[in-house]
PDB file of C-alpha atoms in Angstrom:
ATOM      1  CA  UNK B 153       5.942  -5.874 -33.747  1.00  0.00           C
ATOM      2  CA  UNK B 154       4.892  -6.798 -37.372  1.00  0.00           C
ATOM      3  CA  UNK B 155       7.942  -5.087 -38.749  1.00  0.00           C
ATOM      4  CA  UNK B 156      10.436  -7.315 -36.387  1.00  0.00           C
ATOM      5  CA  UNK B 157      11.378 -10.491 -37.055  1.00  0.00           C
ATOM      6  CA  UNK B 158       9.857 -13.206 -34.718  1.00  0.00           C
ATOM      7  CA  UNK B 159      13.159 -14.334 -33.921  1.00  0.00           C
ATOM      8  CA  UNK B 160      14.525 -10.942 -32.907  1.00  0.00           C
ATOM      9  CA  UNK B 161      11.243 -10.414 -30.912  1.00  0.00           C
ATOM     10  CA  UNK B 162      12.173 -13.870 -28.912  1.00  0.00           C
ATOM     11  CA  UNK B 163      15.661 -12.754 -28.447  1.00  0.00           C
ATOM     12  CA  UNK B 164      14.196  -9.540 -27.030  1.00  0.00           C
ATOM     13  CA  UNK B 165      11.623 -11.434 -24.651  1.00  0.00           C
ATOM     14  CA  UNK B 166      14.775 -13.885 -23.001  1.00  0.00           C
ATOM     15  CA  UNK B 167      17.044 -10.165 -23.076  1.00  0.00           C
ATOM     16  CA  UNK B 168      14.005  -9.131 -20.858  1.00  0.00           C
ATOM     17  CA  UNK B 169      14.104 -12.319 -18.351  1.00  0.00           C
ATOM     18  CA  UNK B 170      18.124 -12.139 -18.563  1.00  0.00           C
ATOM     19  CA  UNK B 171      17.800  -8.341 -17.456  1.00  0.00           C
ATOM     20  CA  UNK B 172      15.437  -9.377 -14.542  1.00  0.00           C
ATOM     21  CA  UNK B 173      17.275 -12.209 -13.487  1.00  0.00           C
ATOM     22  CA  UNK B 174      20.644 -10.160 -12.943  1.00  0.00           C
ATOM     23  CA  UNK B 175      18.879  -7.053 -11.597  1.00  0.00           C
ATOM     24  CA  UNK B 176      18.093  -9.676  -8.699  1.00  0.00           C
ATOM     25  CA  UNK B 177      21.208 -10.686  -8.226  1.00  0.00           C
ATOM     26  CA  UNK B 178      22.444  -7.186  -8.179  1.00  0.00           C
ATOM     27  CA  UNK B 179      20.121  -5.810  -5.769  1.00  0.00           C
ATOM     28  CA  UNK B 180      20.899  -9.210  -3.477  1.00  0.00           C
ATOM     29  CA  UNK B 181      24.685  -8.489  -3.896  1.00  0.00           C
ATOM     30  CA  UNK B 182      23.801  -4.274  -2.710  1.00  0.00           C
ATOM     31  CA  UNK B 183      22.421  -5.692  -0.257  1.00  0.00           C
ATOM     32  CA  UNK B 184      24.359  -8.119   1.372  1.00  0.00           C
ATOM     33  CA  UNK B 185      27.501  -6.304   0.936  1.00  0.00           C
ATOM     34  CA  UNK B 186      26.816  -2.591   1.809  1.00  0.00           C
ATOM     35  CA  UNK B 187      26.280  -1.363   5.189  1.00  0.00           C
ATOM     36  CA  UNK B 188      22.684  -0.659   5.058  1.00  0.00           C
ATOM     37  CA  UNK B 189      21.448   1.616   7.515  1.00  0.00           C
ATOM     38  CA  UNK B 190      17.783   0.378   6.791  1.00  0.00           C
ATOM     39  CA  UNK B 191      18.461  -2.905   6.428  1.00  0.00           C
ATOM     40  CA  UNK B 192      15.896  -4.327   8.373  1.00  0.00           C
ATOM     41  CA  UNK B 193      12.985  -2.666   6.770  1.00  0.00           C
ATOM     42  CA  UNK B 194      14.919  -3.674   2.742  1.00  0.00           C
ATOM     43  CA  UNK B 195      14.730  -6.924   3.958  1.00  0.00           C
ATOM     44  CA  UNK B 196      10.710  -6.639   4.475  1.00  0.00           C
ATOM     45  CA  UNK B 197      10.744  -5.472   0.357  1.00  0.00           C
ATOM     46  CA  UNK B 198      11.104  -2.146   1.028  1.00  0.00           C
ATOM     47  CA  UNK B 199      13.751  -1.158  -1.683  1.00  0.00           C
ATOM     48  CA  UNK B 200      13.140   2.536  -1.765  1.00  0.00           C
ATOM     49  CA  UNK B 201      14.917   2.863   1.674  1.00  0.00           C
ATOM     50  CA  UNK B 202      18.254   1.394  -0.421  1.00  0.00           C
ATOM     51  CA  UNK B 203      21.455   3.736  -0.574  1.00  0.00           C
ATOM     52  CA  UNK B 204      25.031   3.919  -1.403  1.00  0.00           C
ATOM     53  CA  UNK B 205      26.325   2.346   2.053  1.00  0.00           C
ATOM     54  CA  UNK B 206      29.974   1.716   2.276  1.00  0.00           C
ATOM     55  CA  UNK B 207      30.942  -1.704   1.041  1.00  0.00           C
ATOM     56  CA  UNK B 208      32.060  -4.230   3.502  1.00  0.00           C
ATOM     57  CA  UNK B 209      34.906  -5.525   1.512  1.00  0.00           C
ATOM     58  CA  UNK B 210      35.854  -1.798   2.004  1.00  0.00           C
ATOM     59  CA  UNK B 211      36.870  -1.953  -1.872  1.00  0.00           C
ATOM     60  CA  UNK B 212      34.870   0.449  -4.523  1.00  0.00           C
ATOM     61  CA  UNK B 213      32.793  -2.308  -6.185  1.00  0.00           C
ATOM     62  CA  UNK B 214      30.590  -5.249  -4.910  1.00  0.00           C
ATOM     63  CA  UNK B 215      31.979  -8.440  -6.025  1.00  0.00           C
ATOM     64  CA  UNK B 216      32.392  -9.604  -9.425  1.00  0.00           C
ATOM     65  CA  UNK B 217      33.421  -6.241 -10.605  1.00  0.00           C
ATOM     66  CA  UNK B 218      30.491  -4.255 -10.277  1.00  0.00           C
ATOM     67  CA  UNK B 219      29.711  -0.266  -9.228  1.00  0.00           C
ATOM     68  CA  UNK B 220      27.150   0.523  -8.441  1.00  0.00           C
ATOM     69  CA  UNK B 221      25.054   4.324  -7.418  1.00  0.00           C
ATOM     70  CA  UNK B 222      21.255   4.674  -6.012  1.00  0.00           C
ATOM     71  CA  UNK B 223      19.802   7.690  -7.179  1.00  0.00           C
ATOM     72  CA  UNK B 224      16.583   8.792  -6.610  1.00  0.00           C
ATOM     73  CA  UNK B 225      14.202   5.505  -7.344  1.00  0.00           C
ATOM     74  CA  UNK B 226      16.959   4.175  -9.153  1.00  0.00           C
ATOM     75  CA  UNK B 227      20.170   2.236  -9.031  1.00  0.00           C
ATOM     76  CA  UNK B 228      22.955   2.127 -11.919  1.00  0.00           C
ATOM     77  CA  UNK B 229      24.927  -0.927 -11.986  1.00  0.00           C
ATOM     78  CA  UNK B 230      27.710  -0.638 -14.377  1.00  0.00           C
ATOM     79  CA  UNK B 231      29.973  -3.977 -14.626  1.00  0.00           C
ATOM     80  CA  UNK B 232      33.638  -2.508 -14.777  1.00  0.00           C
ATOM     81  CA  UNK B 233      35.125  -5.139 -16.864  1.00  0.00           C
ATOM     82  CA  UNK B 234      32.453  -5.399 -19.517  1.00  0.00           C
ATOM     83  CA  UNK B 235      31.112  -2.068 -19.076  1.00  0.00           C
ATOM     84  CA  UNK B 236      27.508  -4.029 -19.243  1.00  0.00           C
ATOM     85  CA  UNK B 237      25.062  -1.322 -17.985  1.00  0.00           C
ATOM     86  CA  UNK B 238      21.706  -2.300 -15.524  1.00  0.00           C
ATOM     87  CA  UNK B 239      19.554   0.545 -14.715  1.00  0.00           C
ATOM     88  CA  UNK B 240      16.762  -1.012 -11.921  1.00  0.00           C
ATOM     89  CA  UNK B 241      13.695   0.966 -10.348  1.00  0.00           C
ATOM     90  CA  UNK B 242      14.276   0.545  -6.707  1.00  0.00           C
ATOM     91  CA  UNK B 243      10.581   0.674  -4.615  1.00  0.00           C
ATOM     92  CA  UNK B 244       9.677  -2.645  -3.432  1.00  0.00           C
ATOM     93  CA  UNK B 245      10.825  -6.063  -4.337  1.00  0.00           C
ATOM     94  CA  UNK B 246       8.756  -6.290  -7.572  1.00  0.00           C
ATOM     95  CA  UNK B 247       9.737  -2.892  -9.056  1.00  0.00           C
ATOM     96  CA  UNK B 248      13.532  -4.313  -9.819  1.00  0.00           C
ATOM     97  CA  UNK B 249      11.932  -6.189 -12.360  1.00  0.00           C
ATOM     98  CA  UNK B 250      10.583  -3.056 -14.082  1.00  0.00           C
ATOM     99  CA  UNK B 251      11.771  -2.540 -17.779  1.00  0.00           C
ATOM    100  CA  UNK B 252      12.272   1.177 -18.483  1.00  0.00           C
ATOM    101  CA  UNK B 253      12.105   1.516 -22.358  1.00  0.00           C
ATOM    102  CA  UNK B 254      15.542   3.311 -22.796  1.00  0.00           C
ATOM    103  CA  UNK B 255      17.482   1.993 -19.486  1.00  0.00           C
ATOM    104  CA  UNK B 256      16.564  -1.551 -21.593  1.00  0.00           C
ATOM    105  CA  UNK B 257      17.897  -0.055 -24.748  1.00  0.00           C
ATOM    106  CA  UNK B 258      21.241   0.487 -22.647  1.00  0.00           C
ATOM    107  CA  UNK B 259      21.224  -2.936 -21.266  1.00  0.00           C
ATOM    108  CA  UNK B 260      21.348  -4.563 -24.852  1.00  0.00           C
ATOM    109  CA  UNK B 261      23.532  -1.696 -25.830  1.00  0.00           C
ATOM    110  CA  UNK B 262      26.149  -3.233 -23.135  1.00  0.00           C
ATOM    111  CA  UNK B 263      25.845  -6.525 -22.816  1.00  0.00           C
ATOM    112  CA  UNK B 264      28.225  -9.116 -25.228  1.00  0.00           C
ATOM    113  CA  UNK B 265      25.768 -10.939 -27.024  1.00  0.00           C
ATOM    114  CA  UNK B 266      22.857  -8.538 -27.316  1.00  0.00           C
ATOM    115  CA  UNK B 267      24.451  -5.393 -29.190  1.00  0.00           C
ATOM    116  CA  UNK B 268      22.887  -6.930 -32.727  1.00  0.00           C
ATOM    117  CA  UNK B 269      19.446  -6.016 -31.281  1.00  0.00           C
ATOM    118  CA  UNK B 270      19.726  -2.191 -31.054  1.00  0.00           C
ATOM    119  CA  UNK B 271      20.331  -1.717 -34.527  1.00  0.00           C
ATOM    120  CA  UNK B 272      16.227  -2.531 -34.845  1.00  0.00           C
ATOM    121  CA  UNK B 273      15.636   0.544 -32.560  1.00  0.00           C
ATOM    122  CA  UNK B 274      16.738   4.034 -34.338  1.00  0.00           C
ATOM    123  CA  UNK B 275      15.280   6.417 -31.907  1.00  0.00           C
ATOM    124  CA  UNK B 276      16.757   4.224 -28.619  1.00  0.00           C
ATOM    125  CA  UNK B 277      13.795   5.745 -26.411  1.00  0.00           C
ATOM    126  CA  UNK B 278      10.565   5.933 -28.767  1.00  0.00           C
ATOM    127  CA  UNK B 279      11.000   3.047 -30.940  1.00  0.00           C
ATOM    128  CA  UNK B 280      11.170   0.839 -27.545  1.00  0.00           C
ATOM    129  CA  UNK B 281       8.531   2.642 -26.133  1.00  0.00           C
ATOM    130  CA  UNK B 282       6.677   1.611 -29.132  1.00  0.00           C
ATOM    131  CA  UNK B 283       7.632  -2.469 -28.843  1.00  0.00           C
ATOM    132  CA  UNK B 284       7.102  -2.735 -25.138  1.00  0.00           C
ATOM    133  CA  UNK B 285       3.390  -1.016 -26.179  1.00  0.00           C
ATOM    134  CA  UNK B 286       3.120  -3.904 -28.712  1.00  0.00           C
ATOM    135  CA  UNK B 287       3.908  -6.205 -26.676  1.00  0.00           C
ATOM    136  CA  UNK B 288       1.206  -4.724 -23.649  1.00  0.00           C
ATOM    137  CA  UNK B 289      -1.213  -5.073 -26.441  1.00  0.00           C
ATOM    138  CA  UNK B 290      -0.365  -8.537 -26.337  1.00  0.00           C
ATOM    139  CA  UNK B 291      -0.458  -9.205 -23.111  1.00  0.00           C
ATOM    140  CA  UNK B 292       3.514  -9.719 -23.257  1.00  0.00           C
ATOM    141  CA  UNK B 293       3.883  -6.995 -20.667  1.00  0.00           C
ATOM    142  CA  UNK B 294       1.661  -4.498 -18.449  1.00  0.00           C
ATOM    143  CA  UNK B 295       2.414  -1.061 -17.863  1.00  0.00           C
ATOM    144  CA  UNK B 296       3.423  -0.543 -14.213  1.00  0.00           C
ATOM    145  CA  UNK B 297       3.354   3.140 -14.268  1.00  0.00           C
ATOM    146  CA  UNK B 298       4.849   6.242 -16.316  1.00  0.00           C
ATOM    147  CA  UNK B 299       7.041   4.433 -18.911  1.00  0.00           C
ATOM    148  CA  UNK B 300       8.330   1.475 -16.807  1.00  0.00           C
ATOM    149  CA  UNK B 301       6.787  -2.217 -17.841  1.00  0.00           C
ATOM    150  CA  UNK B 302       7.066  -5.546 -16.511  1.00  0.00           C
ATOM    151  CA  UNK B 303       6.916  -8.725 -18.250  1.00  0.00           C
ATOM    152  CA  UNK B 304       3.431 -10.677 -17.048  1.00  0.00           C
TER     153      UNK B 304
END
């Protein structure tokens, strides 16, 4: 972290909460507007039984413009306007707020506003690894498992 800026680093650190906070409201809108078959048990936290159910609106996006596809423990949002890109772990309620190093990188990569903040990671994958190990040194983050963090 010594060779960022503090002021990127802070701009990184609210990138992180704004990720988290629309990862929520992703998963809420996958939710409520796909035909679920496990819905019952999804609404107890368990995300892992998520899928791609057929949309009520019967339209190829949730509302607000954006696709969406569960794959494995995963689910790639991809806003069809803005092409803004959301990769969140699936699991239980708490994993959507899991930071992968690189699906991160591809979140400031898409979103307007945020694109400046790639340019201080050359190798997308290992030079965030590396931050998001800084910043578990500093109590910032922990590691959840694998390479996946989560802010504390």
């Amino acid at each position: 972290m010594n060779s960022l800026p503090q002021e990127i680093i802070n701009e990184l650190l609210i990138a992180m909460d704004s990720y988290n906070a629309i990862a929520k409201i992703l998963i809420d809108k996958l939710i409520t507007e796909t035909d679920q078959p496990e819905k019952e048990k999804i609404n107890e936290g368990h995300y892992y039984e998520i899928e791609n159910a057929d949309l009520f609106n019967g339209k190829d996006t949730l509302s607000e413009g954006w696709s969406f596809n569960v794959h494995g423990e995963h689910c790639l949002f991809d806003h069809i306007v803005t092409g803004q890109s959301l990769e969140v772990s699936l699991g239980n309620k708490e994993n959507i707020t899991n930071l992968d190093p690189y699906f991160f990188y591809l979140f400031l990569k898409t979103t307007p506003g945020l694109q400046h903040l790639t340019e201080y990671f050359k190798n997308p994958f290992s030079d965030m690894l590396t931050f998001f190990e800084i910043l578990e040194e500093e109590n910032i983050v922990i590691n959840v498992y694998g390479n996946e963090f989560r802010k504390v």
